[in-house]
Amino acid sequence: MKFENVVTITRQPAEVFEYLARFENVPRWNYAISETRKLTRGPVGVGTRYRQTRTVPSPTTEEFEVVEIETDRRLVVVGDLASLHGRVTYELSGGDGMTKLANLMDLTAPPPLGLLAHLATRSIRSSVAANLSVLKDQLERSSR
């Protein structure tokens, strides 16, 4: 299951990237996550791993890893998301105080959940869009 959501944020790409790359911020804008912890030391880069606690759709612990990073432009993580495995890409572009943030989701369900997951794509995409809207509101509010 693949989909994309795009949001425009009234902040510089560097500011948006810095906030996104601190995955400990995820619970602030993703209602389904209660905690995200960095497992590796040092600055965020390829190979940095995280563990997070999900509360929706059911309580679970999941891990993901940064697999690509291009400062202020692109951030890609791979890992478990609820009962799915996924590759999540954040692409940033813009300037003059505006950032276009494209979030690409490429999710795979284990075989017994394949058809059910496919049917849930619209709902998952909508939830991700709502989370990005919260992210936008938080970043724009903090610039005032």
JSON list of C-alpha atoms in Angstrom, two decimals:
[
{"chain": "A", "resi": 1, "resn": "MET", "atom": "CA", "xyz": [0.00, 0.00, 0.00]},
{"chain": "A", "resi": 2, "resn": "LYS", "atom": "CA", "xyz": [1.47, 3.31, -1.13]},
{"chain": "A", "resi": 3, "resn": "PHE", "atom": "CA", "xyz": [0.22, 6.83, -0.73]},
{"chain": "A", "resi": 4, "resn": "GLU", "atom": "CA", "xyz": [1.41, 10.41, -0.34]},
{"chain": "A", "resi": 5, "resn": "ASN", "atom": "CA", "xyz": [0.26, 13.42, 1.65]},
{"chain": "A", "resi": 6, "resn": "VAL", "atom": "CA", "xyz": [1.56, 16.95, 1.13]},
{"chain": "A", "resi": 7, "resn": "VAL", "atom": "CA", "xyz": [1.34, 19.94, 3.44]},
{"chain": "A", "resi": 8, "resn": "THR", "atom": "CA", "xyz": [2.76, 23.47, 3.15]},
{"chain": "A", "resi": 9, "resn": "ILE", "atom": "CA", "xyz": [4.21, 24.87, 6.36]},
{"chain": "A", "resi": 10, "resn": "THR", "atom": "CA", "xyz": [5.01, 28.53, 6.97]},
{"chain": "A", "resi": 11, "resn": "ARG", "atom": "CA", "xyz": [8.54, 27.85, 8.22]},
{"chain": "A", "resi": 12, "resn": "GLN", "atom": "CA", "xyz": [11.95, 27.49, 6.60]},
{"chain": "A", "resi": 13, "resn": "PRO", "atom": "CA", "xyz": [12.83, 23.96, 5.39]},
{"chain": "A", "resi": 14, "resn": "ALA", "atom": "CA", "xyz": [15.75, 23.83, 7.85]},
{"chain": "A", "resi": 15, "resn": "GLU", "atom": "CA", "xyz": [13.40, 24.45, 10.79]},
{"chain": "A", "resi": 16, "resn": "VAL", "atom": "CA", "xyz": [10.91, 21.82, 9.63]},
{"chain": "A", "resi": 17, "resn": "PHE", "atom": "CA", "xyz": [13.69, 19.31, 9.01]},
{"chain": "A", "resi": 18, "resn": "GLU", "atom": "CA", "xyz": [15.25, 19.90, 12.42]},
{"chain": "A", "resi": 19, "resn": "TYR", "atom": "CA", "xyz": [11.90, 19.24, 14.12]},
{"chain": "A", "resi": 20, "resn": "LEU", "atom": "CA", "xyz": [11.17, 16.12, 12.03]},
{"chain": "A", "resi": 21, "resn": "ALA", "atom": "CA", "xyz": [14.67, 14.70, 12.53]},
{"chain": "A", "resi": 22, "resn": "ARG", "atom": "CA", "xyz": [14.16, 14.77, 16.30]},
{"chain": "A", "resi": 23, "resn": "PHE", "atom": "CA", "xyz": [11.85, 11.76, 16.31]},
{"chain": "A", "resi": 24, "resn": "GLU", "atom": "CA", "xyz": [11.28, 12.26, 20.02]},
{"chain": "A", "resi": 25, "resn": "ASN", "atom": "CA", "xyz": [8.84, 14.96, 18.79]},
{"chain": "A", "resi": 26, "resn": "VAL", "atom": "CA", "xyz": [6.58, 12.40, 17.07]},
{"chain": "A", "resi": 27, "resn": "PRO", "atom": "CA", "xyz": [4.21, 11.99, 20.06]},
{"chain": "A", "resi": 28, "resn": "ARG", "atom": "CA", "xyz": [3.55, 15.74, 19.92]},
{"chain": "A", "resi": 29, "resn": "TRP", "atom": "CA", "xyz": [1.99, 15.52, 16.47]},
{"chain": "A", "resi": 30, "resn": "ASN", "atom": "CA", "xyz": [1.01, 11.87, 16.01]},
{"chain": "A", "resi": 31, "resn": "TYR", "atom": "CA", "xyz": [-1.93, 10.97, 18.25]},
{"chain": "A", "resi": 32, "resn": "ALA", "atom": "CA", "xyz": [-1.21, 7.23, 17.94]},
{"chain": "A", "resi": 33, "resn": "ILE", "atom": "CA", "xyz": [2.27, 7.42, 19.50]},
{"chain": "A", "resi": 34, "resn": "SER", "atom": "CA", "xyz": [2.82, 8.00, 23.23]},
{"chain": "A", "resi": 35, "resn": "GLU", "atom": "CA", "xyz": [6.64, 7.83, 23.31]},
{"chain": "A", "resi": 36, "resn": "THR", "atom": "CA", "xyz": [9.60, 7.71, 20.94]},
{"chain": "A", "resi": 37, "resn": "ARG", "atom": "CA", "xyz": [13.12, 7.01, 22.27]},
{"chain": "A", "resi": 38, "resn": "LYS", "atom": "CA", "xyz": [16.45, 7.08, 20.49]},
{"chain": "A", "resi": 39, "resn": "LEU", "atom": "CA", "xyz": [18.33, 3.80, 20.93]},
{"chain": "A", "resi": 40, "resn": "THR", "atom": "CA", "xyz": [21.67, 4.80, 19.43]},
{"chain": "A", "resi": 41, "resn": "ARG", "atom": "CA", "xyz": [24.12, 7.48, 20.52]},
{"chain": "A", "resi": 42, "resn": "GLY", "atom": "CA", "xyz": [25.33, 10.49, 18.62]},
{"chain": "A", "resi": 43, "resn": "PRO", "atom": "CA", "xyz": [23.68, 12.75, 16.09]},
{"chain": "A", "resi": 44, "resn": "VAL", "atom": "CA", "xyz": [20.85, 11.51, 13.88]},
{"chain": "A", "resi": 45, "resn": "GLY", "atom": "CA", "xyz": [22.22, 9.83, 10.76]},
{"chain": "A", "resi": 46, "resn": "VAL", "atom": "CA", "xyz": [21.94, 6.69, 8.68]},
{"chain": "A", "resi": 47, "resn": "GLY", "atom": "CA", "xyz": [21.70, 3.79, 11.13]},
{"chain": "A", "resi": 48, "resn": "THR", "atom": "CA", "xyz": [20.14, 5.76, 13.99]},
{"chain": "A", "resi": 49, "resn": "ARG", "atom": "CA", "xyz": [17.51, 3.53, 15.62]},
{"chain": "A", "resi": 50, "resn": "TYR", "atom": "CA", "xyz": [14.40, 4.37, 17.63]},
{"chain": "A", "resi": 51, "resn": "ARG", "atom": "CA", "xyz": [11.79, 2.53, 19.68]},
{"chain": "A", "resi": 52, "resn": "GLN", "atom": "CA", "xyz": [8.32, 3.92, 20.08]},
{"chain": "A", "resi": 53, "resn": "THR", "atom": "CA", "xyz": [5.18, 3.04, 21.95]},
{"chain": "A", "resi": 54, "resn": "ARG", "atom": "CA", "xyz": [1.96, 3.03, 19.95]},
{"chain": "A", "resi": 55, "resn": "THR", "atom": "CA", "xyz": [-1.46, 3.28, 21.61]},
{"chain": "A", "resi": 56, "resn": "VAL", "atom": "CA", "xyz": [-3.65, 3.16, 18.45]},
{"chain": "A", "resi": 57, "resn": "PRO", "atom": "CA", "xyz": [-4.96, 0.90, 16.97]},
{"chain": "A", "resi": 58, "resn": "SER", "atom": "CA", "xyz": [-3.68, -1.21, 19.88]},
{"chain": "A", "resi": 59, "resn": "PRO", "atom": "CA", "xyz": [-0.83, -0.91, 22.39]},
{"chain": "A", "resi": 60, "resn": "THR", "atom": "CA", "xyz": [2.45, -2.08, 20.90]},
{"chain": "A", "resi": 61, "resn": "THR", "atom": "CA", "xyz": [6.14, -1.31, 20.80]},
{"chain": "A", "resi": 62, "resn": "GLU", "atom": "CA", "xyz": [7.82, -0.84, 17.45]},
{"chain": "A", "resi": 63, "resn": "GLU", "atom": "CA", "xyz": [11.27, 0.02, 16.13]},
{"chain": "A", "resi": 64, "resn": "PHE", "atom": "CA", "xyz": [12.50, 1.94, 13.12]},
{"chain": "A", "resi": 65, "resn": "GLU", "atom": "CA", "xyz": [15.82, 3.07, 11.65]},
{"chain": "A", "resi": 66, "resn": "VAL", "atom": "CA", "xyz": [16.97, 6.07, 9.63]},
{"chain": "A", "resi": 67, "resn": "VAL", "atom": "CA", "xyz": [18.10, 4.74, 6.24]},
{"chain": "A", "resi": 68, "resn": "GLU", "atom": "CA", "xyz": [18.54, 8.01, 4.32]},
{"chain": "A", "resi": 69, "resn": "ILE", "atom": "CA", "xyz": [19.18, 11.55, 5.42]},
{"chain": "A", "resi": 70, "resn": "GLU", "atom": "CA", "xyz": [19.90, 14.66, 3.38]},
{"chain": "A", "resi": 71, "resn": "THR", "atom": "CA", "xyz": [19.91, 17.63, 5.73]},
{"chain": "A", "resi": 72, "resn": "ASP", "atom": "CA", "xyz": [17.02, 20.04, 5.17]},
{"chain": "A", "resi": 73, "resn": "ARG", "atom": "CA", "xyz": [15.75, 18.04, 2.16]},
{"chain": "A", "resi": 74, "resn": "ARG", "atom": "CA", "xyz": [15.02, 14.34, 2.78]},
{"chain": "A", "resi": 75, "resn": "LEU", "atom": "CA", "xyz": [14.58, 11.91, 5.65]},
{"chain": "A", "resi": 76, "resn": "VAL", "atom": "CA", "xyz": [13.70, 8.21, 5.24]},
{"chain": "A", "resi": 77, "resn": "VAL", "atom": "CA", "xyz": [13.01, 5.65, 7.93]},
{"chain": "A", "resi": 78, "resn": "VAL", "atom": "CA", "xyz": [12.20, 1.94, 7.72]},
{"chain": "A", "resi": 79, "resn": "GLY", "atom": "CA", "xyz": [10.56, -0.15, 10.38]},
{"chain": "A", "resi": 80, "resn": "ASP", "atom": "CA", "xyz": [7.41, -1.45, 11.98]},
{"chain": "A", "resi": 81, "resn": "LEU", "atom": "CA", "xyz": [4.26, 0.63, 12.18]},
{"chain": "A", "resi": 82, "resn": "ALA", "atom": "CA", "xyz": [1.49, -1.11, 14.08]},
{"chain": "A", "resi": 83, "resn": "SER", "atom": "CA", "xyz": [0.99, -4.44, 12.26]},
{"chain": "A", "resi": 84, "resn": "LEU", "atom": "CA", "xyz": [2.63, -3.12, 9.07]},
{"chain": "A", "resi": 85, "resn": "HIS", "atom": "CA", "xyz": [6.21, -2.80, 7.90]},
{"chain": "A", "resi": 86, "resn": "GLY", "atom": "CA", "xyz": [7.00, 0.40, 6.13]},
{"chain": "A", "resi": 87, "resn": "ARG", "atom": "CA", "xyz": [9.27, 2.88, 4.49]},
{"chain": "A", "resi": 88, "resn": "VAL", "atom": "CA", "xyz": [8.37, 6.46, 5.43]},
{"chain": "A", "resi": 89, "resn": "THR", "atom": "CA", "xyz": [9.87, 9.29, 3.40]},
{"chain": "A", "resi": 90, "resn": "TYR", "atom": "CA", "xyz": [9.75, 12.99, 4.20]},
{"chain": "A", "resi": 91, "resn": "GLU", "atom": "CA", "xyz": [10.78, 15.27, 1.33]},
{"chain": "A", "resi": 92, "resn": "LEU", "atom": "CA", "xyz": [11.14, 19.00, 1.94]},
{"chain": "A", "resi": 93, "resn": "SER", "atom": "CA", "xyz": [11.37, 21.80, -0.59]},
{"chain": "A", "resi": 94, "resn": "GLY", "atom": "CA", "xyz": [10.80, 25.52, -0.64]},
{"chain": "A", "resi": 95, "resn": "GLY", "atom": "CA", "xyz": [12.25, 28.66, 0.81]},
{"chain": "A", "resi": 96, "resn": "ASP", "atom": "CA", "xyz": [11.25, 32.25, 1.60]},
{"chain": "A", "resi": 97, "resn": "GLY", "atom": "CA", "xyz": [9.67, 31.08, 4.82]},
{"chain": "A", "resi": 98, "resn": "MET", "atom": "CA", "xyz": [7.62, 28.27, 3.24]},
{"chain": "A", "resi": 99, "resn": "THR", "atom": "CA", "xyz": [8.21, 24.51, 3.20]},
{"chain": "A", "resi": 100, "resn": "LYS", "atom": "CA", "xyz": [6.40, 21.98, 1.08]},
{"chain": "A", "resi": 101, "resn": "LEU", "atom": "CA", "xyz": [6.53, 18.71, 3.02]},
{"chain": "A", "resi": 102, "resn": "ALA", "atom": "CA", "xyz": [5.69, 15.55, 1.08]},
{"chain": "A", "resi": 103, "resn": "ASN", "atom": "CA", "xyz": [5.21, 12.41, 3.16]},
{"chain": "A", "resi": 104, "resn": "LEU", "atom": "CA", "xyz": [5.38, 9.19, 1.15]},
{"chain": "A", "resi": 105, "resn": "MET", "atom": "CA", "xyz": [4.25, 5.98, 2.82]},
{"chain": "A", "resi": 106, "resn": "ASP", "atom": "CA", "xyz": [5.10, 2.53, 1.44]},
{"chain": "A", "resi": 107, "resn": "LEU", "atom": "CA", "xyz": [3.55, -0.03, 3.76]},
{"chain": "A", "resi": 108, "resn": "THR", "atom": "CA", "xyz": [3.45, -3.83, 3.62]},
{"chain": "A", "resi": 109, "resn": "ALA", "atom": "CA", "xyz": [1.18, -6.09, 5.62]},
{"chain": "A", "resi": 110, "resn": "PRO", "atom": "CA", "xyz": [1.97, -9.68, 6.54]},
{"chain": "A", "resi": 111, "resn": "PRO", "atom": "CA", "xyz": [0.10, -12.16, 4.28]},
{"chain": "A", "resi": 112, "resn": "PRO", "atom": "CA", "xyz": [-2.90, -12.80, 6.54]},
{"chain": "A", "resi": 113, "resn": "LEU", "atom": "CA", "xyz": [-3.58, -9.05, 6.76]},
{"chain": "A", "resi": 114, "resn": "GLY", "atom": "CA", "xyz": [-2.82, -8.15, 3.13]},
{"chain": "A", "resi": 115, "resn": "LEU", "atom": "CA", "xyz": [-6.37, -7.65, 1.81]},
{"chain": "A", "resi": 116, "resn": "LEU", "atom": "CA", "xyz": [-7.61, -6.06, 5.03]},
{"chain": "A", "resi": 117, "resn": "ALA", "atom": "CA", "xyz": [-4.68, -3.63, 5.05]},
{"chain": "A", "resi": 118, "resn": "HIS", "atom": "CA", "xyz": [-5.34, -2.73, 1.42]},
{"chain": "A", "resi": 119, "resn": "LEU", "atom": "CA", "xyz": [-8.94, -1.91, 2.28]},
{"chain": "A", "resi": 120, "resn": "ALA", "atom": "CA", "xyz": [-7.75, 0.29, 5.16]},
{"chain": "A", "resi": 121, "resn": "THR", "atom": "CA", "xyz": [-5.47, 2.42, 2.97]},
{"chain": "A", "resi": 122, "resn": "ARG", "atom": "CA", "xyz": [-7.91, 5.33, 2.72]},
{"chain": "A", "resi": 123, "resn": "SER", "atom": "CA", "xyz": [-8.37, 5.43, 6.49]},
{"chain": "A", "resi": 124, "resn": "ILE", "atom": "CA", "xyz": [-4.62, 5.22, 7.17]},
{"chain": "A", "resi": 125, "resn": "ARG", "atom": "CA", "xyz": [-3.91, 7.95, 4.62]},
{"chain": "A", "resi": 126, "resn": "SER", "atom": "CA", "xyz": [-6.52, 10.17, 6.25]},
{"chain": "A", "resi": 127, "resn": "SER", "atom": "CA", "xyz": [-4.98, 9.60, 9.70]},
{"chain": "A", "resi": 128, "resn": "VAL", "atom": "CA", "xyz": [-1.51, 10.44, 8.41]},
{"chain": "A", "resi": 129, "resn": "ALA", "atom": "CA", "xyz": [-2.88, 13.62, 6.79]},
{"chain": "A", "resi": 130, "resn": "ALA", "atom": "CA", "xyz": [-4.46, 14.63, 10.11]},
{"chain": "A", "resi": 131, "resn": "ASN", "atom": "CA", "xyz": [-1.13, 14.08, 11.88]},
{"chain": "A", "resi": 132, "resn": "LEU", "atom": "CA", "xyz": [0.66, 16.25, 9.32]},
{"chain": "A", "resi": 133, "resn": "SER", "atom": "CA", "xyz": [-1.92, 18.97, 9.89]},
{"chain": "A", "resi": 134, "resn": "VAL", "atom": "CA", "xyz": [-1.12, 18.90, 13.62]},
{"chain": "A", "resi": 135, "resn": "LEU", "atom": "CA", "xyz": [2.61, 19.07, 12.77]},
{"chain": "A", "resi": 136, "resn": "LYS", "atom": "CA", "xyz": [1.95, 22.11, 10.54]},
{"chain": "A", "resi": 137, "resn": "ASP", "atom": "CA", "xyz": [-0.08, 23.85, 13.27]},
{"chain": "A", "resi": 138, "resn": "GLN", "atom": "CA", "xyz": [2.59, 23.22, 15.90]},
{"chain": "A", "resi": 139, "resn": "LEU", "atom": "CA", "xyz": [5.44, 24.50, 13.77]},
{"chain": "A", "resi": 140, "resn": "GLU", "atom": "CA", "xyz": [3.55, 27.57, 12.60]},
{"chain": "A", "resi": 141, "resn": "ARG", "atom": "CA", "xyz": [2.36, 28.38, 16.13]},
{"chain": "A", "resi": 142, "resn": "SER", "atom": "CA", "xyz": [5.89, 28.13, 17.53]},
{"chain": "A", "resi": 143, "resn": "SER", "atom": "CA", "xyz": [7.13, 30.73, 15.02]},
{"chain": "A", "resi": 144, "resn": "ARG", "atom": "CA", "xyz": [4.81, 33.45, 16.32]}
]
